[in-house]
PDB file of C-alpha atoms in Angstrom:
ATOM      1  CA  MET A   1      23.049  -4.412  -8.328  1.00 49.00           C
ATOM      2  CA  LYS A   2      20.937  -1.255  -8.064  1.00 58.00           C
ATOM      3  CA  LYS A   3      17.993  -1.261  -5.704  1.00 83.00           C
ATOM      4  CA  TYR A   4      15.913   1.054  -7.874  1.00 83.00           C
ATOM      5  CA  ARG A   5      15.869   2.760 -11.265  1.00 91.00           C
ATOM      6  CA  LEU A   6      13.801   5.303 -13.181  1.00 92.00           C
ATOM      7  CA  SER A   7      11.408   4.395 -15.983  1.00 91.00           C
ATOM      8  CA  ARG A   8      12.077   5.805 -19.435  1.00 92.00           C
ATOM      9  CA  ASP A   9       9.574   8.643 -19.014  1.00 94.00           C
ATOM     10  CA  ARG A  10      11.182   9.438 -15.606  1.00 92.00           C
ATOM     11  CA  LYS A  11       7.771   9.439 -13.884  1.00 94.00           C
ATOM     12  CA  THR A  12       8.057   6.040 -12.163  1.00 96.00           C
ATOM     13  CA  LEU A  13      10.671   4.838  -9.684  1.00 95.00           C
ATOM     14  CA  ILE A  14      10.988   1.063 -10.023  1.00 95.00           C
ATOM     15  CA  VAL A  15      12.271  -0.823  -6.972  1.00 95.00           C
ATOM     16  CA  ALA A  16      13.718  -4.227  -7.924  1.00 94.00           C
ATOM     17  CA  LYS A  17      12.328  -7.440  -6.419  1.00 94.00           C
ATOM     18  CA  ASP A  18      14.006  -8.672  -3.217  1.00 93.00           C
ATOM     19  CA  SER A  19      15.451  -5.165  -2.592  1.00 94.00           C
ATOM     20  CA  ILE A  20      15.999  -3.743   0.881  1.00 93.00           C
ATOM     21  CA  VAL A  21      15.613   0.039   1.114  1.00 93.00           C
ATOM     22  CA  ASP A  22      16.924   1.126   4.520  1.00 91.00           C
ATOM     23  CA  LYS A  23      15.990   4.823   4.376  1.00 91.00           C
ATOM     24  CA  HIS A  24      12.958   7.003   3.662  1.00 94.00           C
ATOM     25  CA  LEU A  25      11.999   6.939  -0.008  1.00 94.00           C
ATOM     26  CA  ARG A  26      10.374  10.048  -1.490  1.00 95.00           C
ATOM     27  CA  PHE A  27       9.528  10.534  -5.168  1.00 96.00           C
ATOM     28  CA  GLU A  28       7.310  13.015  -7.047  1.00 94.00           C
ATOM     29  CA  GLY A  29       5.740  10.470  -9.444  1.00 95.00           C
ATOM     30  CA  SER A  30       4.871   6.798  -8.915  1.00 97.00           C
ATOM     31  CA  ILE A  31       6.771   4.143  -6.996  1.00 97.00           C
ATOM     32  CA  LEU A  32       6.462   0.573  -8.267  1.00 97.00           C
ATOM     33  CA  ALA A  33       7.967  -2.073  -5.967  1.00 96.00           C
ATOM     34  CA  GLY A  34       8.744  -5.609  -7.079  1.00 95.00           C
ATOM     35  CA  ILE A  35       7.774  -8.694  -5.125  1.00 96.00           C
ATOM     36  CA  MET A  36       9.354  -9.148  -1.673  1.00 96.00           C
ATOM     37  CA  ALA A  37      10.885  -5.653  -1.563  1.00 95.00           C
ATOM     38  CA  THR A  38      11.473  -4.343   1.979  1.00 95.00           C
ATOM     39  CA  PHE A  39      11.264  -0.703   3.055  1.00 95.00           C
ATOM     40  CA  TRP A  40      12.477   0.173   6.561  1.00 95.00           C
ATOM     41  CA  GLY A  41      11.497   3.842   6.279  1.00 95.00           C
ATOM     42  CA  ASN A  42       8.576   5.842   4.920  1.00 96.00           C
ATOM     43  CA  VAL A  43       7.472   5.591   1.291  1.00 96.00           C
ATOM     44  CA  GLU A  44       6.178   8.904  -0.117  1.00 97.00           C
ATOM     45  CA  ALA A  45       4.895   9.400  -3.679  1.00 97.00           C
ATOM     46  CA  LYS A  46       1.895  10.437  -5.747  1.00 97.00           C
ATOM     47  CA  GLU A  47       1.091   6.751  -6.330  1.00 97.00           C
ATOM     48  CA  VAL A  48       2.529   3.689  -4.545  1.00 97.00           C
ATOM     49  CA  ARG A  49       2.136   0.217  -6.071  1.00 97.00           C
ATOM     50  CA  LEU A  50       3.468  -2.775  -4.131  1.00 97.00           C
ATOM     51  CA  ALA A  51       3.609  -6.064  -6.079  1.00 96.00           C
ATOM     52  CA  GLY A  52       3.120  -8.399  -3.109  1.00 94.00           C
ATOM     53  CA  ARG A  53       4.885  -9.928  -0.108  1.00 97.00           C
ATOM     54  CA  ASN A  54       6.394  -6.532   0.630  1.00 97.00           C
ATOM     55  CA  PHE A  55       7.250  -5.091   4.040  1.00 97.00           C
ATOM     56  CA  VAL A  56       6.985  -1.388   4.848  1.00 97.00           C
ATOM     57  CA  GLY A  57       8.316  -0.503   8.308  1.00 96.00           C
ATOM     58  CA  GLY A  58       7.370   3.180   8.070  1.00 95.00           C
ATOM     59  CA  ASP A  59       4.344   4.998   6.671  1.00 97.00           C
ATOM     60  CA  ILE A  60       3.028   4.969   3.113  1.00 97.00           C
ATOM     61  CA  ILE A  61       2.093   8.574   2.292  1.00 97.00           C
ATOM     62  CA  CYS A  62       0.495   9.084  -1.116  1.00 97.00           C
ATOM     63  CA  LYS A  63      -2.502  10.080  -3.194  1.00 98.00           C
ATOM     64  CA  ARG A  64      -3.282   6.513  -4.388  1.00 97.00           C
ATOM     65  CA  ALA A  65      -1.998   3.110  -3.228  1.00 98.00           C
ATOM     66  CA  ILE A  66      -2.278  -0.440  -4.487  1.00 98.00           C
ATOM     67  CA  VAL A  67      -1.014  -2.951  -1.930  1.00 98.00           C
ATOM     68  CA  GLY A  68      -0.288  -6.428  -3.291  1.00 97.00           C
ATOM     69  CA  PRO A  69      -1.160  -9.667  -1.466  1.00 98.00           C
ATOM     70  CA  LYS A  70       0.594 -10.756   1.755  1.00 97.00           C
ATOM     71  CA  THR A  71       2.147  -7.333   2.349  1.00 97.00           C
ATOM     72  CA  GLU A  72       2.854  -5.987   5.848  1.00 97.00           C
ATOM     73  CA  PHE A  73       2.693  -2.260   6.541  1.00 97.00           C
ATOM     74  CA  GLY A  74       2.403   0.174   9.431  1.00 96.00           C
ATOM     75  CA  ARG A  75       0.230   3.063   8.252  1.00 97.00           C
ATOM     76  CA  ILE A  76      -1.195   4.179   4.929  1.00 98.00           C
ATOM     77  CA  VAL A  77      -2.209   7.832   4.678  1.00 98.00           C
ATOM     78  CA  ALA A  78      -3.706   8.594   1.256  1.00 98.00           C
ATOM     79  CA  SER A  79      -5.775  11.485  -0.082  1.00 97.00           C
ATOM     80  CA  GLY A  80      -7.395   9.294  -2.774  1.00 97.00           C
ATOM     81  CA  ASN A  81      -8.109   5.589  -3.254  1.00 97.00           C
ATOM     82  CA  VAL A  82      -6.430   2.596  -1.619  1.00 98.00           C
ATOM     83  CA  VAL A  83      -6.809  -1.039  -2.718  1.00 98.00           C
ATOM     84  CA  ILE A  84      -5.518  -3.713  -0.335  1.00 98.00           C
ATOM     85  CA  PHE A  85      -5.239  -7.197  -1.816  1.00 97.00           C
ATOM     86  CA  PRO A  86      -5.763 -10.492   0.122  1.00 97.00           C
ATOM     87  CA  LYS A  87      -3.914 -11.502   3.293  1.00 97.00           C
ATOM     88  CA  CYS A  88      -2.259  -8.150   4.052  1.00 97.00           C
ATOM     89  CA  LYS A  89      -1.462  -7.005   7.592  1.00 98.00           C
ATOM     90  CA  GLY A  90      -1.421  -3.389   8.703  1.00 97.00           C
ATOM     91  CA  ARG A  91      -2.007  -1.102  11.677  1.00 97.00           C
ATOM     92  CA  TYR A  92      -3.884   1.831  10.139  1.00 98.00           C
ATOM     93  CA  VAL A  93      -5.364   3.024   6.837  1.00 98.00           C
ATOM     94  CA  GLN A  94      -6.683   6.530   6.188  1.00 97.00           C
ATOM     95  CA  ALA A  95      -7.985   7.456   2.721  1.00 97.00           C
ATOM     96  CA  ASP A  96     -10.932   8.816   0.758  1.00 97.00           C
ATOM     97  CA  SER A  97     -11.936   5.348  -0.466  1.00 97.00           C
ATOM     98  CA  VAL A  98     -10.597   1.947   0.657  1.00 97.00           C
ATOM     99  CA  ILE A  99     -11.188  -1.515  -0.808  1.00 97.00           C
ATOM    100  CA  ILE A 100     -10.074  -4.376   1.447  1.00 97.00           C
ATOM    101  CA  LYS A 101      -9.930  -7.919   0.056  1.00 96.00           C
ATOM    102  CA  GLU A 102     -10.349 -11.251   1.844  1.00 95.00           C
ATOM    103  CA  GLY A 103      -8.053 -12.397   4.644  1.00 95.00           C
ATOM    104  CA  CYS A 104      -6.646  -8.978   5.610  1.00 97.00           C
ATOM    105  CA  VAL A 105      -5.908  -8.064   9.234  1.00 97.00           C
ATOM    106  CA  ILE A 106      -5.980  -4.305   9.838  1.00 97.00           C
ATOM    107  CA  GLY A 107      -6.062  -2.437  13.143  1.00 97.00           C
ATOM    108  CA  ALA A 108      -8.130   0.592  12.090  1.00 97.00           C
ATOM    109  CA  VAL A 109      -9.591   2.028   8.877  1.00 97.00           C
ATOM    110  CA  ARG A 110     -10.788   5.602   8.455  1.00 97.00           C
ATOM    111  CA  ALA A 111     -12.292   6.618   5.101  1.00 97.00           C
ATOM    112  CA  ASN A 112     -15.312   8.219   3.444  1.00 96.00           C
ATOM    113  CA  ARG A 113     -16.088   4.942   1.629  1.00 96.00           C
ATOM    114  CA  ILE A 114     -14.967   1.496   2.814  1.00 96.00           C
ATOM    115  CA  ILE A 115     -15.616  -1.683   0.825  1.00 95.00           C
ATOM    116  CA  ILE A 116     -14.757  -4.980   2.515  1.00 95.00           C
ATOM    117  CA  ASP A 117     -14.750  -7.760  -0.079  1.00 93.00           C
ATOM    118  CA  GLY A 118     -14.741 -11.070   1.791  1.00 91.00           C
ATOM    119  CA  LEU A 119     -13.840 -12.062   5.342  1.00 92.00           C
ATOM    120  CA  ALA A 120     -11.356  -9.643   6.958  1.00 94.00           C
ATOM    121  CA  LYS A 121     -10.389  -8.758  10.538  1.00 95.00           C
ATOM    122  CA  ILE A 122     -10.562  -5.021  11.159  1.00 95.00           C
ATOM    123  CA  GLY A 123     -10.264  -3.633  14.674  1.00 95.00           C
ATOM    124  CA  GLN A 124     -11.969  -0.268  14.177  1.00 95.00           C
ATOM    125  CA  LEU A 125     -13.969   1.167  11.263  1.00 94.00           C
ATOM    126  CA  GLU A 126     -14.735   4.843  10.836  1.00 93.00           C
ATOM    127  CA  GLY A 127     -16.370   5.936   7.604  1.00 87.00           C
ATOM    128  CA  GLY A 128     -19.260   7.594   5.853  1.00 88.00           C
ATOM    129  CA  LYS A 129     -20.309   4.595   3.762  1.00 93.00           C
ATOM    130  CA  ILE A 130     -19.301   1.046   4.703  1.00 92.00           C
ATOM    131  CA  ILE A 131     -20.097  -1.840   2.337  1.00 92.00           C
ATOM    132  CA  ALA A 132     -19.329  -5.431   3.318  1.00 90.00           C
ATOM    133  CA  SER A 133     -19.790  -8.178   0.736  1.00 86.00           C
ATOM    134  CA  ARG A 134     -18.966 -11.842   0.648  1.00 76.00           C
ATOM    135  CA  GLU A 135     -19.168 -14.193  -2.343  1.00 64.00           C
ATOM    136  CA  LEU A 136     -20.462 -17.688  -1.651  1.00 51.00           C
TER     137      LEU A 136
END
């Protein structure tokens, strides 16, 4: 079975669920990873979308990233927006704008705008505008 395939318009690389990619993955368009896909190397693309319960051993280098729930990653370096869904674990996030959902554990976040939606553990925050909100 193939680990990944191209979409019909050839702008999205689709990584199948439960896949293990044991090398660096670089693509000019978008990378869409299915649930429980594992990446041992770096993931580089214009846009990276992880479905959830993924593991990225290397860095995620992109313009935009959407990180699904319960994903583990090392570093995210993005020039645009990053959305991190609940219960993710990571060492470092650097982006223009970051939204962090409830239950995340992240070592350090550096961004111009940081929105923390719910209770999250973040070791170090560095940003221009930091908004923390919690629904009751």
